[in-house]
């Protein structure tokens, strides 16, 4: 079914724009090489980790004004932390937590062993890599929650005025239900493992916001139509499958004629009809038109 609403591109989301910008290979990254050479690293993926370091320092250097904003709507340091950890996981492998954590820890001490020739130490102190933020087994869900929380503010403003945009973002918001389901249990009970930013994000729960969107009724109607159509297709497929099986059974159900079955047919003819010998064999019985089909045709409910 053709929906008629726009498809969401990840580049439409603020968090993805931020991460994409962090991944750019800027020409001036070499300016940060000296500082990143001070990282205490193993030889494994050493160059890749240094590249992450240079991009991190460049962001701090080029965005000094970000630290002067009073009560910002989101914490860029959280985004930076998740970006660093995600990039390390990409290079070392998602399950290689030992190497990931060692490399991440080296970022924490970046300023302890050297003085940067760049005037960014003051800002780095405000945005040091925070191991407490990423040390959890469910760090990917925590990242997903914060990304969504950051994205929602801009999404809300857009969907209020543009219906097609509302439809585009609807599914993205809806998909975050599982993330909130993951955290609701231990966060609502005051668990210590709850992300510290959850309180600022809980009002963006899809269970709360979806029904308030201007396109809610249209999207739910579209979903109902899609479910009904899928159900009809499944029923049609099941019917055709049963029909095919029935025809196959009819074609291959003729039993082998043996002396015993032939003799049975002869005896039946004599005893039941009480007339001259009538040879009604089992083979002949199964060859009566429509007999096998009527036995095997399934009941349609």
Short mmCIF file of C-alpha atoms in Angstrom, two decimals:
data_model
loop_
_atom_site.label_atom_id
_atom_site.label_comp_id
_atom_site.label_asym_id
_atom_site.label_seq_id
_atom_site.Cartn_x
_atom_site.Cartn_y
_atom_site.Cartn_z
CA UNK A 1 0.00 0.00 0.00
CA UNK A 2 1.27 3.45 -0.87
CA UNK A 3 1.24 5.64 2.21
CA UNK A 4 1.84 9.06 0.72
CA UNK A 5 3.86 10.42 3.61
CA UNK A 6 7.52 11.34 3.56
CA UNK A 7 10.22 8.92 4.70
CA UNK A 8 12.38 10.00 7.61
CA UNK A 9 16.07 10.33 6.83
CA UNK A 10 18.48 9.96 9.73
CA UNK A 11 20.07 13.23 8.65
CA UNK A 12 16.80 14.92 9.64
CA UNK A 13 17.53 14.21 13.30
CA UNK A 14 19.60 16.62 15.35
CA UNK A 15 21.62 13.89 17.08
CA UNK A 16 22.56 12.35 13.74
CA UNK A 17 23.61 15.72 12.37
CA UNK A 18 25.84 16.10 15.41
CA UNK A 19 27.42 12.65 14.98
CA UNK A 20 27.84 13.12 11.23
CA UNK A 21 29.65 16.38 11.87
CA UNK A 22 31.93 14.66 14.37
CA UNK A 23 32.85 12.05 11.76
CA UNK A 24 34.02 14.54 9.14
CA UNK A 25 37.70 14.32 8.17
CA UNK A 26 38.55 18.00 8.55
CA UNK A 27 41.75 19.31 7.01
CA UNK A 28 42.96 20.78 10.30
CA UNK A 29 42.83 17.60 12.40
CA UNK A 30 46.62 17.45 12.38
CA UNK A 31 46.58 20.49 14.69
CA UNK A 32 45.49 18.18 17.49
CA UNK A 33 47.95 15.37 16.86
CA UNK A 34 50.53 16.43 19.45
CA UNK A 35 48.00 16.32 22.27
CA UNK A 36 46.59 12.97 21.19
CA UNK A 37 50.08 11.47 21.02
CA UNK A 38 50.12 11.69 24.82
CA UNK A 39 47.38 9.10 25.14
CA UNK A 40 48.53 5.92 26.87
CA UNK A 41 47.40 3.23 24.46
CA UNK A 42 48.19 -0.32 23.47
CA UNK A 43 49.23 -0.93 19.88
CA UNK A 44 45.84 -2.42 19.09
CA UNK A 45 43.82 0.10 17.05
CA UNK A 46 46.16 2.84 18.26
CA UNK A 47 45.87 5.00 15.16
CA UNK A 48 42.08 4.70 15.09
CA UNK A 49 41.84 5.80 18.72
CA UNK A 50 44.06 8.80 18.03
CA UNK A 51 41.78 9.84 15.17
CA UNK A 52 38.84 9.79 17.57
CA UNK A 53 40.89 11.88 19.98
CA UNK A 54 41.69 14.52 17.36
CA UNK A 55 38.06 14.90 16.38
CA UNK A 56 37.05 15.20 20.01
CA UNK A 57 39.63 17.93 20.67
CA UNK A 58 38.69 19.75 17.51
CA UNK A 59 35.07 19.93 18.62
CA UNK A 60 36.11 21.39 21.97
CA UNK A 61 38.33 23.90 20.22
CA UNK A 62 35.83 25.03 17.59
CA UNK A 63 32.76 25.20 19.80
CA UNK A 64 33.92 27.17 22.82
CA UNK A 65 30.73 29.23 22.88
CA UNK A 66 28.73 26.08 23.63
CA UNK A 67 30.05 26.11 27.19
CA UNK A 68 28.77 29.62 27.85
CA UNK A 69 25.10 28.78 27.26
CA UNK A 70 23.08 29.03 30.46
CA UNK A 71 20.67 26.13 31.02
CA UNK A 72 21.03 24.54 27.58
CA UNK A 73 18.23 22.26 26.41
CA UNK A 74 20.63 19.36 26.05
CA UNK A 75 24.07 18.44 27.34
CA UNK A 76 26.52 18.25 24.45
CA UNK A 77 28.98 16.42 26.71
CA UNK A 78 26.63 13.45 26.88
CA UNK A 79 26.50 13.34 23.09
CA UNK A 80 30.30 13.56 22.94
CA UNK A 81 30.71 10.74 25.45
CA UNK A 82 28.39 8.45 23.56
CA UNK A 83 30.06 9.35 20.28
CA UNK A 84 33.51 8.46 21.65
CA UNK A 85 32.30 5.18 23.16
CA UNK A 86 30.37 4.24 20.03
CA UNK A 87 33.41 4.87 17.80
CA UNK A 88 35.61 2.77 20.08
CA UNK A 89 33.05 -0.05 20.00
CA UNK A 90 33.00 0.20 16.21
CA UNK A 91 36.78 -0.25 15.96
CA UNK A 92 37.33 -2.83 18.73
CA UNK A 93 34.11 -4.76 18.27
CA UNK A 94 30.90 -4.33 20.20
CA UNK A 95 31.58 -7.19 22.62
CA UNK A 96 35.24 -6.31 23.29
CA UNK A 97 34.43 -4.26 26.38
CA UNK A 98 37.89 -4.67 27.91
CA UNK A 99 39.72 -2.90 25.08
CA UNK A 100 36.90 -0.37 24.66
CA UNK A 101 37.02 0.59 28.33
CA UNK A 102 40.82 0.82 28.41
CA UNK A 103 40.84 3.17 25.44
CA UNK A 104 38.00 5.24 26.88
CA UNK A 105 39.84 5.52 30.19
CA UNK A 106 42.85 6.93 28.39
CA UNK A 107 40.68 9.85 27.28
CA UNK A 108 39.84 10.57 30.91
CA UNK A 109 43.49 11.22 31.68
CA UNK A 110 44.18 13.16 28.51
CA UNK A 111 44.76 16.39 30.47
CA UNK A 112 46.64 14.86 33.37
CA UNK A 113 49.85 14.07 31.55
CA UNK A 114 50.31 17.03 29.27
CA UNK A 115 49.61 20.66 28.69
CA UNK A 116 47.90 21.42 25.43
CA UNK A 117 49.44 24.07 23.18
CA UNK A 118 45.85 24.87 22.30
CA UNK A 119 43.73 27.09 24.47
CA UNK A 120 41.07 24.45 25.13
CA UNK A 121 41.97 22.99 28.50
CA UNK A 122 39.42 25.14 30.29
CA UNK A 123 36.66 23.78 28.07
CA UNK A 124 37.84 20.21 28.22
CA UNK A 125 37.55 20.29 31.99
CA UNK A 126 33.86 20.98 31.52
CA UNK A 127 33.47 18.06 29.15
CA UNK A 128 35.77 15.27 30.23
CA UNK A 129 34.93 11.74 29.13
CA UNK A 130 32.66 10.32 31.83
CA UNK A 131 33.05 6.59 32.38
CA UNK A 132 30.04 6.54 34.72
CA UNK A 133 27.90 7.44 31.74
CA UNK A 134 28.94 4.58 29.46
CA UNK A 135 29.98 1.71 31.74
CA UNK A 136 26.55 0.03 31.58
CA UNK A 137 25.75 -3.11 29.61
CA UNK A 138 22.75 -1.32 28.14
CA UNK A 139 24.74 1.75 27.08
CA UNK A 140 23.30 1.53 23.55
CA UNK A 141 19.76 1.89 24.88
CA UNK A 142 20.88 4.79 27.07
CA UNK A 143 22.41 6.46 24.04
CA UNK A 144 19.23 5.83 22.07
CA UNK A 145 17.13 7.34 24.84
CA UNK A 146 19.23 10.49 25.06
CA UNK A 147 19.43 10.88 21.29
CA UNK A 148 15.64 10.71 21.13
CA UNK A 149 15.29 13.13 24.02
CA UNK A 150 17.53 15.64 22.24
CA UNK A 151 15.71 15.13 18.95
CA UNK A 152 12.21 15.44 20.32
CA UNK A 153 12.31 19.16 21.07
CA UNK A 154 12.89 20.03 17.44
CA UNK A 155 10.51 17.31 16.24
CA UNK A 156 7.72 18.71 18.39
CA UNK A 157 7.99 22.15 16.83
CA UNK A 158 7.97 20.70 13.33
CA UNK A 159 5.04 18.30 13.62
CA UNK A 160 2.74 20.90 15.14
CA UNK A 161 2.59 22.85 11.89
CA UNK A 162 3.35 20.40 9.08
CA UNK A 163 1.15 17.32 8.76
CA UNK A 164 3.39 15.49 6.31
CA UNK A 165 6.31 16.04 8.65
CA UNK A 166 4.18 14.68 11.47
CA UNK A 167 3.60 11.47 9.53
CA UNK A 168 7.29 11.22 8.77
CA UNK A 169 8.32 11.38 12.43
CA UNK A 170 5.45 9.29 13.79
CA UNK A 171 7.10 5.92 13.29
CA UNK A 172 10.40 7.17 14.72
CA UNK A 173 8.63 8.24 17.91
CA UNK A 174 6.60 5.03 18.05
CA UNK A 175 9.73 2.87 17.82
CA UNK A 176 11.08 4.40 21.02
CA UNK A 177 8.35 2.70 23.06
CA UNK A 178 10.62 -0.30 23.64
CA UNK A 179 13.37 1.98 24.98
CA UNK A 180 11.03 3.50 27.54
CA UNK A 181 9.71 0.05 28.44
CA UNK A 182 13.29 -0.95 29.19
CA UNK A 183 13.90 1.90 31.64
CA UNK A 184 10.47 2.44 33.18
CA UNK A 185 10.74 -0.42 35.66
CA UNK A 186 13.86 0.56 37.57
CA UNK A 187 13.51 4.30 36.93
CA UNK A 188 9.96 4.60 38.23
CA UNK A 189 10.94 2.69 41.36
CA UNK A 190 13.85 5.04 42.00
CA UNK A 191 16.55 2.55 41.08
CA UNK A 192 20.14 3.77 41.26
CA UNK A 193 20.85 2.39 37.79
CA UNK A 194 18.43 4.83 36.17
CA UNK A 195 20.12 7.27 33.73
CA UNK A 196 20.44 10.67 35.37
CA UNK A 197 18.85 12.31 32.33
CA UNK A 198 15.75 10.08 32.40
CA UNK A 199 13.76 12.59 34.44
CA UNK A 200 14.15 15.18 31.67
CA UNK A 201 13.08 12.67 29.03
CA UNK A 202 10.17 10.85 30.65
CA UNK A 203 7.55 13.30 29.36
CA UNK A 204 8.56 12.37 25.80
CA UNK A 205 7.42 8.79 26.25
CA UNK A 206 5.57 7.69 23.07
CA UNK A 207 2.71 6.49 25.26
CA UNK A 208 2.21 10.12 26.25
CA UNK A 209 3.02 12.10 23.12
CA UNK A 210 1.77 9.99 20.19
CA UNK A 211 -1.92 10.57 20.86
CA UNK A 212 -1.28 14.32 20.97
CA UNK A 213 0.15 14.49 17.46
CA UNK A 214 -2.02 16.06 14.75
CA UNK A 215 -1.58 13.00 12.53
CA UNK A 216 -2.40 10.42 15.23
CA UNK A 217 -5.84 9.43 13.88
CA UNK A 218 -4.58 9.17 10.31
CA UNK A 219 -1.59 7.04 11.28
CA UNK A 220 -3.63 4.69 13.46
CA UNK A 221 -6.17 4.28 10.64
CA UNK A 222 -3.31 3.54 8.23
CA UNK A 223 -1.96 0.96 10.67
CA UNK A 224 -5.38 -0.72 10.97
CA UNK A 225 -5.72 -0.91 7.19
CA UNK A 226 -2.25 -2.42 6.88
CA UNK A 227 -3.05 -5.06 9.52
CA UNK A 228 -6.35 -5.95 7.83
CA UNK A 229 -4.66 -6.23 4.43
CA UNK A 230 -1.90 -8.44 5.84
CA UNK A 231 -4.52 -10.66 7.49
CA UNK A 232 -6.38 -11.08 4.19
CA UNK A 233 -3.14 -12.00 2.42
CA UNK A 234 -2.30 -14.56 5.10
CA UNK A 235 -5.75 -16.14 4.88
CA UNK A 236 -5.48 -16.34 1.09
CA UNK A 237 -2.05 -17.95 1.30
CA UNK A 238 -3.27 -20.48 3.88
CA UNK A 239 -6.33 -21.37 1.78
CA UNK A 240 -4.26 -21.89 -1.37
CA UNK A 241 -1.81 -24.02 0.59
CA UNK A 242 -4.57 -26.30 1.93
CA UNK A 243 -6.16 -26.52 -1.51
CA UNK A 244 -2.85 -27.50 -3.08
CA UNK A 245 -2.31 -30.17 -0.41
CA UNK A 246 -5.79 -31.57 -0.99
CA UNK A 247 -5.30 -31.85 -4.74
CA UNK A 248 -1.93 -33.49 -4.19
CA UNK A 249 -3.41 -36.06 -1.84
CA UNK A 250 -6.19 -36.88 -4.29
CA UNK A 251 -3.74 -37.40 -7.12
CA UNK A 252 -1.49 -39.67 -5.09
CA UNK A 253 -3.98 -41.54 -2.89
CA UNK A 254 -4.76 -44.50 -5.13
CA UNK A 255 -3.78 -47.63 -3.18
CA UNK A 256 -1.82 -50.52 -4.58
CA UNK A 257 -3.96 -53.38 -5.84
CA UNK A 258 -2.98 -56.66 -4.23
CA UNK A 259 -4.53 -60.10 -4.36
CA UNK A 260 -5.87 -59.50 -0.85
CA UNK A 261 -7.68 -56.27 -1.71
CA UNK A 262 -9.04 -57.81 -4.88
CA UNK A 263 -10.33 -60.79 -2.93
CA UNK A 264 -12.00 -58.48 -0.39
CA UNK A 265 -13.78 -56.69 -3.20
CA UNK A 266 -15.02 -59.98 -4.60
CA UNK A 267 -16.35 -61.12 -1.22
CA UNK A 268 -18.10 -57.82 -0.67
CA UNK A 269 -19.77 -58.17 -4.02
CA UNK A 270 -21.06 -61.65 -3.22
CA UNK A 271 -22.20 -61.00 0.34
CA UNK A 272 -23.77 -57.59 -0.04
CA UNK A 273 -25.33 -57.80 -3.45
CA UNK A 274 -26.31 -61.45 -3.24
CA UNK A 275 -26.12 -61.79 -7.00
CA UNK A 276 -23.69 -63.11 -9.53
CA UNK A 277 -20.03 -62.28 -8.70
CA UNK A 278 -19.38 -58.56 -8.97
CA UNK A 279 -15.75 -57.49 -8.79
CA UNK A 280 -15.82 -54.22 -6.86
CA UNK A 281 -12.17 -53.76 -5.96
CA UNK A 282 -10.67 -51.12 -3.69
CA UNK A 283 -8.98 -49.66 -6.76
CA UNK A 284 -12.28 -49.18 -8.53
CA UNK A 285 -13.79 -47.59 -5.43
CA UNK A 286 -11.08 -44.91 -5.28
CA UNK A 287 -11.56 -44.18 -8.94
CA UNK A 288 -15.16 -43.05 -8.47
CA UNK A 289 -15.13 -39.37 -9.61
CA UNK A 290 -15.02 -36.95 -6.68
CA UNK A 291 -14.52 -39.62 -4.01
CA UNK A 292 -10.96 -38.84 -2.96
CA UNK A 293 -11.50 -35.05 -3.17
CA UNK A 294 -14.58 -35.21 -0.96
CA UNK A 295 -12.60 -37.05 1.72
CA UNK A 296 -9.65 -34.66 1.86
CA UNK A 297 -11.13 -31.21 1.15
CA UNK A 298 -10.57 -29.08 4.31
CA UNK A 299 -13.35 -27.37 6.20
CA UNK A 300 -13.34 -23.56 5.72
CA UNK A 301 -14.23 -21.74 8.92
#
